[in-house]
């Protein structure tokens, strides 16, 4: 996803006169400290706030889980310096430096911005209990934006309602992105401090999960019941973590929403030339020069380089990532981790539609040229003929968006479910079919629409879901409760849903989320068989 405003969501960096980014002793705690919740981390105390409909949710924003990476660019994160005086944890921490992206009106209600900084390793917590002995499921959200943009602090990711609804602990976080988090320098130097540079963003997430494990009791959660979940690039990060030995034992369940694109990572053969090209574009010959150059200059060079600031992903470096996550099969590292995976029905009506409105009114004559970008070496005429046979009611734009959706999202989600189903842990498949009314209804069920429902945040998402109504609240109840159930037990079944079987190659049972949810075996099976036969596995992020 290349649209920053979907993923960016940070407020101002200071609160109540205290720096949310401070690493040393701070000034006196805020005036309401006597009533505000206090979280005592292993590094020092944090003072948060109480939110939710009845002020029953303890909220801590901008908690440092690792030291600033300033001065340590392209190196593993270090422990924070401890502090003794309470810090205000009422404002989000900085987001990772990243390339700018245009505003997108449908994401207006999620927008929430603050400055960027290499001091960006912060997380946020929503919980109804602090050290009360109750072991709540912990749900750790990984933000979207591919591996290049975004933050964990969008209004759409606010965890208050989810924490209150299911009595779960919700955690969101920031980590290093783009060249800062995924430049593979191991092929250009023998210096051990840069050996893990190709996977630093994912290793940052591992660090955050270690913080969650170490503070589970303090935040009222269960270290033995942690779910990682994410959408788009966040789902890709979930898939990558399922292949990382360093992450083993740090989570027990996984949810991948519209982002099963990291079935494979880069190899050093791909990562090394990209890193070398970045250095050439930046006009430096030594990694130390790249590590020391002003951050604005580095981001500018990244955007001019071959990657254009968007071509990054984890690297199978033989260290933190020793083999591909889902190729040629599901990685055995997470064989015992239940997986919930799925997509929205019309994902590409967002990027392929709003990004190029002419695609909403294609003719049959225009369609072959438009589709070629998604069909690659396949016979585009055969793809069109097969889609018209499978969907006689489709117009050219419908065919375009559905093929593009399969190519970018559904195809890899199906492949992930198929390969995961061969392991011991269960896998559940879903598809969101409910259609939004915004943009005159032409978006139907686009990419990222599910976020509003999973977080029970339709009131914070009206620019995308339309006005808050009984319908939108029902969709939130259906999806949020299923996600909570899965986090609690590894099974998403709830009383409001028809019986939801696990996914297998024989039946391909899929929950279709709409006002009247239903389970369908192999929905749009003719389309699936056609496109799985003709199209490659998926082009990823």
XYZ file of C-alpha atoms in Angstrom:
541
model
C 0.000 0.000 0.000
C 1.493 3.373 -0.962
C -1.035 5.703 0.637
C 0.484 7.020 3.800
C -2.560 8.573 5.409
C -4.145 5.166 5.925
C -1.319 4.137 8.180
C -0.041 7.332 9.750
C -1.674 8.220 13.037
C 0.429 10.134 15.505
C -0.547 13.037 17.744
C 1.754 15.746 19.110
C 5.000 14.538 20.746
C 4.703 16.212 24.159
C 2.116 16.007 26.901
C 1.610 17.847 30.150
C 5.074 19.361 29.913
C 6.792 15.958 29.748
C 8.479 14.485 26.698
C 6.993 11.246 25.471
C 10.383 10.511 23.958
C 12.504 11.215 27.047
C 15.035 8.573 28.042
C 16.274 10.144 31.280
C 14.590 11.360 34.435
C 11.681 13.675 33.669
C 10.074 16.548 35.487
C 7.311 16.047 38.047
C 4.453 13.765 36.999
C 1.255 15.303 35.632
C -1.178 16.962 37.997
C -3.738 14.164 37.768
C -1.150 11.508 38.706
C -3.117 10.656 41.878
C -5.984 9.343 39.786
C -4.245 8.538 36.504
C -3.107 4.936 36.002
C 0.575 4.194 36.548
C 2.434 1.441 34.728
C 5.739 0.432 36.289
C 7.920 -0.889 33.472
C 11.294 -2.524 34.003
C 12.878 0.729 32.811
C 10.779 3.202 34.809
C 7.225 4.345 35.647
C 4.739 5.674 33.083
C 1.600 7.699 33.815
C -1.281 7.172 31.400
C -4.957 8.090 31.163
C -8.345 6.432 31.501
C -10.587 6.281 28.454
C -13.431 4.254 27.001
C -17.162 4.771 27.374
C -16.988 4.541 31.178
C -13.357 5.506 31.686
C -12.585 1.855 32.369
C -9.705 1.458 29.916
C -6.184 2.321 31.053
C -4.292 3.820 28.132
C -0.547 4.312 27.812
C 0.798 5.936 24.654
C 4.392 6.378 23.575
C 5.999 3.767 25.835
C 9.604 3.218 24.875
C 10.455 -0.438 24.241
C 13.969 0.208 22.899
C 16.482 3.035 22.787
C 16.636 5.617 20.041
C 18.303 4.380 16.868
C 19.839 7.803 16.253
C 23.582 7.247 15.999
C 22.969 3.498 15.576
C 21.483 3.467 12.096
C 21.375 0.012 10.423
C 22.142 -1.697 13.749
C 20.064 -3.756 16.156
C 18.112 -1.741 18.689
C 19.554 -1.345 22.205
C 17.895 -1.310 25.614
C 16.499 2.019 26.826
C 18.265 3.977 29.523
C 16.262 3.544 32.751
C 14.459 6.481 34.362
C 13.198 6.978 37.897
C 10.717 9.852 37.713
C 7.328 9.096 36.073
C 7.002 9.913 32.395
C 3.761 11.032 30.790
C 2.439 8.272 28.524
C -0.434 10.263 27.069
C 0.860 11.071 23.574
C 2.063 8.837 20.768
C 5.785 8.600 20.033
C 7.392 9.594 16.750
C 6.942 7.514 13.619
C 9.815 6.182 11.556
C 11.103 8.584 8.883
C 9.429 7.745 5.570
C 8.550 9.138 2.183
C 5.525 11.470 2.074
C 2.280 10.405 0.445
C -0.801 12.375 -0.624
C -3.898 12.806 1.495
C -6.737 10.442 0.619
C -10.214 11.766 1.567
C -11.695 8.369 2.485
C -9.033 8.053 5.214
C -9.671 11.499 6.679
C -11.204 10.162 9.899
C -8.121 8.039 10.554
C -5.557 10.794 9.966
C -3.457 11.644 13.028
C -0.011 13.042 12.348
C 3.171 14.037 14.176
C 6.811 14.445 13.177
C 9.156 11.642 12.265
C 12.356 10.674 14.015
C 14.862 7.851 14.161
C 13.849 7.784 17.810
C 10.690 5.856 16.960
C 10.649 2.577 18.901
C 7.488 3.096 20.938
C 4.378 1.077 21.693
C 0.888 1.852 23.018
C -1.285 -0.148 25.429
C -5.035 -0.297 26.119
C -6.125 -2.481 29.030
C -8.899 -2.695 31.627
C -6.582 -4.083 34.292
C -3.121 -3.343 35.654
C -1.420 -6.065 37.671
C -4.795 -7.349 38.863
C -3.876 -11.001 38.428
C -6.277 -11.503 35.525
C -4.777 -13.120 32.440
C -6.385 -11.359 29.509
C -5.614 -12.248 25.896
C -3.103 -9.800 24.430
C -3.653 -8.602 20.845
C -0.612 -6.962 19.244
C -1.439 -4.996 16.080
C 1.120 -4.537 13.286
C 0.362 -1.536 11.107
C 0.074 -1.494 7.332
C 1.932 0.505 4.728
C 4.035 -2.327 3.385
C 7.513 -2.271 4.835
C 7.926 1.397 3.903
C 5.347 3.710 5.517
C 2.909 3.961 8.409
C 2.705 3.939 12.182
C 0.750 2.223 14.914
C -1.182 5.289 15.952
C -3.933 5.882 13.406
C -7.348 6.790 14.805
C -8.554 3.584 13.198
C -6.204 1.592 15.431
C -7.415 3.084 18.712
C -7.768 0.091 21.021
C -10.224 1.466 23.584
C -13.391 -0.136 22.257
C -11.766 -3.482 21.473
C -10.185 -3.647 24.933
C -13.488 -2.728 26.567
C -15.613 -4.983 24.378
C -13.637 -8.175 24.855
C -11.670 -7.462 28.034
C -8.478 -7.960 26.046
C -5.201 -6.055 26.086
C -4.505 -4.199 22.823
C -0.985 -3.138 21.831
C 0.085 -1.132 18.771
C 3.643 -0.169 17.909
C 6.094 1.622 15.649
C 9.215 0.052 14.176
C 11.847 0.863 11.599
C 10.717 0.887 7.964
C 12.059 1.189 4.412
C 15.836 1.614 4.066
C 16.179 2.129 7.820
C 14.661 -1.235 8.614
C 15.317 -3.427 5.571
C 18.549 -2.440 3.767
C 20.593 -5.602 3.363
C 24.174 -4.457 3.957
C 25.544 -7.868 4.868
C 26.699 -8.405 1.287
C 28.677 -5.152 1.283
C 30.596 -5.382 4.563
C 31.938 -7.879 7.071
C 31.303 -5.507 9.973
C 29.145 -7.543 12.390
C 27.200 -4.532 13.605
C 25.472 -4.338 10.211
C 24.893 -8.077 9.870
C 21.159 -7.885 10.681
C 20.390 -4.723 8.702
C 18.109 -6.550 6.243
C 15.568 -7.429 8.938
C 15.820 -4.690 11.551
C 12.164 -3.682 11.255
C 11.036 -7.227 11.985
C 13.595 -7.554 14.786
C 12.177 -4.348 16.280
C 8.776 -6.053 16.375
C 10.373 -9.036 18.106
C 11.751 -6.600 20.699
C 8.300 -5.131 21.216
C 6.890 -8.636 21.669
C 9.602 -9.321 24.244
C 8.483 -6.170 26.076
C 4.904 -7.491 25.985
C 6.055 -10.850 27.379
C 8.071 -9.214 30.155
C 5.248 -6.815 31.109
C 2.234 -9.059 30.504
C 1.316 -9.297 34.174
C 1.751 -5.555 34.689
C -0.636 -4.739 31.803
C -3.190 -7.299 32.966
C -2.474 -9.808 30.213
C -1.344 -13.364 29.643
C 2.166 -13.834 28.252
C 1.087 -17.287 27.136
C -1.837 -16.008 25.058
C -0.608 -13.382 22.611
C -2.133 -12.841 19.163
C -0.314 -10.885 16.463
C -2.637 -9.366 13.879
C -2.297 -6.888 11.073
C -3.722 -5.661 7.791
C -1.991 -5.270 4.415
C 1.705 -4.746 5.170
C 0.890 -5.576 8.778
C -0.381 -8.979 7.690
C 2.816 -9.454 5.683
C 4.758 -8.752 8.879
C 2.634 -11.340 10.682
C 3.550 -13.891 8.007
C 7.250 -13.041 8.313
C 7.229 -13.358 12.110
C 5.723 -16.815 11.708
C 9.041 -17.808 10.087
C 11.439 -16.175 12.567
C 13.147 -18.281 15.217
C 13.633 -15.137 17.323
C 9.850 -14.752 17.529
C 9.145 -18.347 18.566
C 7.186 -18.435 21.817
C 6.377 -14.722 21.766
C 2.907 -15.245 20.243
C 0.438 -18.128 20.144
C -2.018 -17.068 17.417
C -1.824 -15.073 14.187
C -4.264 -13.111 12.004
C -3.384 -11.952 8.477
C -5.884 -9.473 6.983
C -5.519 -8.630 3.279
C -1.766 -8.986 3.273
C -0.489 -12.501 2.673
C 2.151 -11.027 0.396
C 5.262 -12.028 2.375
C 5.071 -15.681 1.484
C 8.604 -15.037 0.283
C 11.212 -12.459 1.253
C 14.142 -11.082 -0.682
C 17.285 -13.138 -1.028
C 20.739 -11.550 -0.608
C 20.999 -11.710 -4.393
C 18.151 -9.178 -4.577
C 18.869 -7.224 -1.394
C 22.553 -6.541 -2.041
C 22.127 -4.671 -5.370
C 19.317 -2.579 -3.874
C 21.535 -1.537 -0.958
C 24.422 -0.794 -3.304
C 22.156 1.293 -5.527
C 21.011 3.289 -2.483
C 24.635 4.093 -1.641
C 25.373 5.103 -5.222
C 22.291 7.335 -5.348
C 23.264 8.887 -2.011
C 26.755 9.605 -3.377
C 28.633 7.627 -0.742
C 31.129 4.781 -1.021
C 31.203 3.580 2.576
C 28.374 2.265 4.734
C 29.559 4.468 7.585
C 28.861 7.497 5.398
C 25.341 6.235 4.653
C 24.829 5.633 8.372
C 25.954 9.150 9.274
C 24.273 11.260 6.585
C 21.378 13.550 7.593
C 18.111 11.644 7.681
C 16.378 13.976 5.215
C 19.174 13.352 2.715
C 18.871 9.607 3.211
C 15.109 9.652 2.617
C 15.622 11.804 -0.503
C 18.218 9.349 -1.817
C 15.923 6.424 -1.046
C 13.139 8.012 -3.094
C 15.483 8.585 -6.040
C 17.072 5.151 -5.898
C 15.994 2.064 -7.749
C 13.660 1.186 -4.883
C 11.843 4.545 -5.221
C 11.303 4.230 -1.485
C 8.768 1.431 -1.939
C 10.763 -1.671 -2.780
C 11.693 -3.201 0.574
C 10.911 -6.429 2.345
C 12.606 -8.838 4.786
C 15.692 -10.708 3.607
C 16.376 -14.427 4.001
C 19.807 -13.672 5.438
C 20.517 -16.998 7.152
C 20.474 -15.263 10.523
C 17.143 -13.863 11.756
C 15.314 -15.305 8.734
C 16.733 -18.652 7.709
C 14.163 -19.710 5.097
C 11.131 -18.369 3.276
C 7.973 -17.962 5.380
C 5.574 -19.882 3.117
C 7.628 -21.257 0.246
C 7.768 -24.034 -0.736
C 5.509 -24.775 2.231
C 4.437 -23.281 5.547
C 7.471 -22.745 7.744
C 7.651 -25.355 10.540
C 8.691 -22.660 13.041
C 4.992 -21.817 13.501
C 3.435 -25.210 12.802
C 1.531 -25.040 16.110
C 0.209 -21.471 15.619
C -3.481 -21.197 14.577
C -4.026 -18.773 11.698
C -7.009 -16.627 10.714
C -6.552 -15.286 7.185
C -8.661 -13.531 4.570
C -9.324 -10.580 2.302
C -11.975 -8.067 1.335
C -14.033 -8.813 -1.754
C -12.976 -5.833 -3.896
C -9.581 -4.799 -2.475
C -8.261 -3.057 -5.582
C -11.193 -0.706 -5.976
C -9.205 1.465 -3.576
C -5.744 1.673 -5.177
C -6.790 0.750 -8.707
C -9.951 2.852 -8.566
C -9.332 5.995 -6.529
C -5.753 5.987 -7.826
C -7.064 6.014 -11.421
C -10.802 6.861 -11.568
C -10.945 5.964 -15.257
C -10.795 2.327 -14.204
C -14.356 2.638 -12.899
C -15.622 3.052 -16.491
C -13.529 0.722 -18.633
C -14.676 -0.646 -21.985
C -14.045 -4.187 -23.201
C -11.616 -2.714 -25.729
C -9.584 -1.001 -22.977
C -9.575 -3.959 -20.616
C -6.790 -6.128 -22.134
C -4.191 -3.365 -21.919
C -5.266 -2.443 -18.393
C -5.162 -6.055 -17.193
C -1.740 -6.821 -18.631
C -0.043 -5.232 -15.611
C -1.656 -7.915 -13.436
C -1.614 -10.951 -15.713
C 2.072 -10.927 -16.619
C 2.877 -13.691 -19.085
C -0.615 -15.195 -18.925
C -2.928 -15.006 -21.929
C -4.965 -11.915 -21.061
C -7.735 -12.858 -23.496
C -8.072 -16.237 -21.795
C -8.275 -14.511 -18.412
C -11.033 -12.180 -19.641
C -12.998 -14.979 -21.306
C -12.767 -17.120 -18.185
C -13.865 -14.290 -15.911
C -16.836 -13.489 -18.169
C -17.881 -17.142 -18.070
C -17.536 -17.257 -14.274
C -19.335 -13.917 -13.798
C -21.761 -13.211 -16.677
C -23.030 -10.103 -14.889
C -19.584 -8.430 -14.653
C -18.766 -5.340 -16.707
C -15.149 -4.598 -17.796
C -14.351 -2.672 -14.620
C -15.631 -5.523 -12.454
C -13.326 -7.937 -14.278
C -10.389 -5.559 -13.910
C -10.817 -5.010 -10.174
C -11.422 -8.683 -9.358
C -8.426 -9.936 -11.326
C -6.256 -7.217 -9.750
C -7.605 -8.139 -6.304
C -6.788 -11.808 -6.872
C -3.336 -10.976 -8.179
C -2.401 -8.696 -5.280
C -4.340 -10.145 -2.348
C -6.663 -13.123 -2.642
C -4.322 -15.419 -4.537
C -1.618 -15.299 -1.873
C -4.172 -15.503 0.955
C -5.501 -18.703 -0.579
C -1.986 -20.043 -1.022
C -1.126 -19.241 2.590
C -4.276 -20.972 3.836
C -3.641 -23.984 1.621
C -0.079 -24.437 2.851
C -0.928 -23.727 6.477
C -3.750 -26.274 6.344
C -1.131 -28.993 5.841
C 0.234 -28.343 9.344
C -1.189 -29.393 12.711
C -2.660 -26.055 13.831
C -6.033 -24.932 12.421
C -6.485 -22.258 9.787
C -9.699 -20.289 9.246
C -10.528 -18.358 6.065
C -12.831 -15.331 5.724
C -13.917 -12.759 3.160
C -15.531 -9.396 3.924
C -18.417 -8.716 1.510
C -20.204 -5.758 3.149
C -20.157 -2.713 0.863
C -19.442 0.843 1.949
C -21.655 3.701 0.762
C -18.848 6.268 0.419
C -17.747 7.427 -3.042
C -21.259 6.766 -4.265
C -20.813 3.055 -3.516
C -18.265 2.516 -6.286
C -15.620 1.242 -3.866
C -17.849 -1.663 -2.761
C -15.612 -3.642 -0.315
C -12.166 -2.065 -0.723
C -8.781 -2.578 0.866
C -8.590 -1.678 4.588
C -12.352 -1.433 5.147
C -12.121 -4.315 7.637
C -10.034 -2.245 10.072
C -13.057 -0.212 11.182
C -14.953 -3.377 12.107
C -12.148 -5.400 13.662
C -11.360 -2.549 16.073
C -15.081 -1.744 16.612
C -14.210 1.789 15.524
C -16.939 2.710 13.037
C -17.501 6.032 14.824
C -13.860 6.863 14.092
C -14.107 5.644 10.487
C -17.085 7.453 8.953
C -15.065 8.850 6.039
C -14.611 5.239 4.930
C -17.591 3.280 6.277
C -20.138 6.044 5.872
C -22.314 7.297 8.767
C -22.445 5.257 11.938
C -25.614 3.145 11.681
C -27.092 -0.064 13.039
C -25.619 -1.779 9.968
C -22.057 -0.604 10.543
C -22.328 -1.408 14.242
C -23.562 -4.901 13.402
C -20.566 -5.472 11.133
C -18.262 -4.277 13.911
C -19.920 -6.606 16.402
C -19.645 -9.588 14.065
C -15.992 -9.113 13.186
C -14.644 -7.739 16.461
C -16.248 -10.563 18.449
C -14.838 -13.171 16.051
C -11.351 -11.685 16.360
C -11.673 -11.583 20.159
C -12.846 -15.204 20.240
C -9.890 -16.266 18.106
C -7.486 -14.352 20.353
C -8.994 -16.014 23.419
C -9.167 -19.615 22.188
C -7.721 -19.960 18.673
C -11.252 -20.483 17.333
C -13.234 -17.526 15.837
C -16.683 -19.058 16.297
C -19.235 -16.941 18.194
C -22.981 -17.326 18.886
C -23.747 -14.648 16.270
C -22.072 -16.582 13.442
C -23.021 -19.789 11.657
C -20.668 -22.664 12.467
C -17.268 -21.775 10.998
C -15.226 -24.863 10.066
C -11.480 -24.894 9.570
C -10.122 -24.477 6.050
C -8.936 -27.479 4.059
C -8.326 -28.275 0.420
C -11.383 -30.509 0.192
C -14.058 -28.017 1.302
C -12.348 -24.582 1.394
C -14.876 -23.374 3.995
C -14.921 -19.553 4.050
C -16.847 -17.190 6.329
C -18.427 -14.416 4.251
C -18.901 -11.409 6.525
C -21.978 -9.371 5.677
C -25.137 -8.328 7.525
C -26.226 -11.945 7.116
C -22.934 -13.833 7.513
C -22.661 -17.271 5.990
C -20.149 -20.031 5.383
C -19.607 -20.999 1.748
C -17.375 -23.783 0.524
C -15.010 -22.463 -2.142
C -16.792 -19.155 -2.899
C -16.351 -18.075 -6.529
C -14.659 -21.396 -7.146
C -14.701 -21.081 -10.916
C -12.843 -17.779 -10.664
C -10.363 -19.274 -8.167
C -9.582 -22.272 -10.393
C -9.143 -20.036 -13.432
C -6.833 -17.498 -11.810
C -4.805 -19.995 -9.792
C -4.146 -21.828 -13.053
C -3.255 -18.786 -15.148
C -1.618 -16.319 -12.758
C 1.654 -16.608 -10.822
C 1.620 -16.916 -7.056
C 1.359 -13.175 -6.429
C 3.628 -10.233 -6.819
C 3.816 -9.183 -3.178
C 4.204 -5.700 -1.807
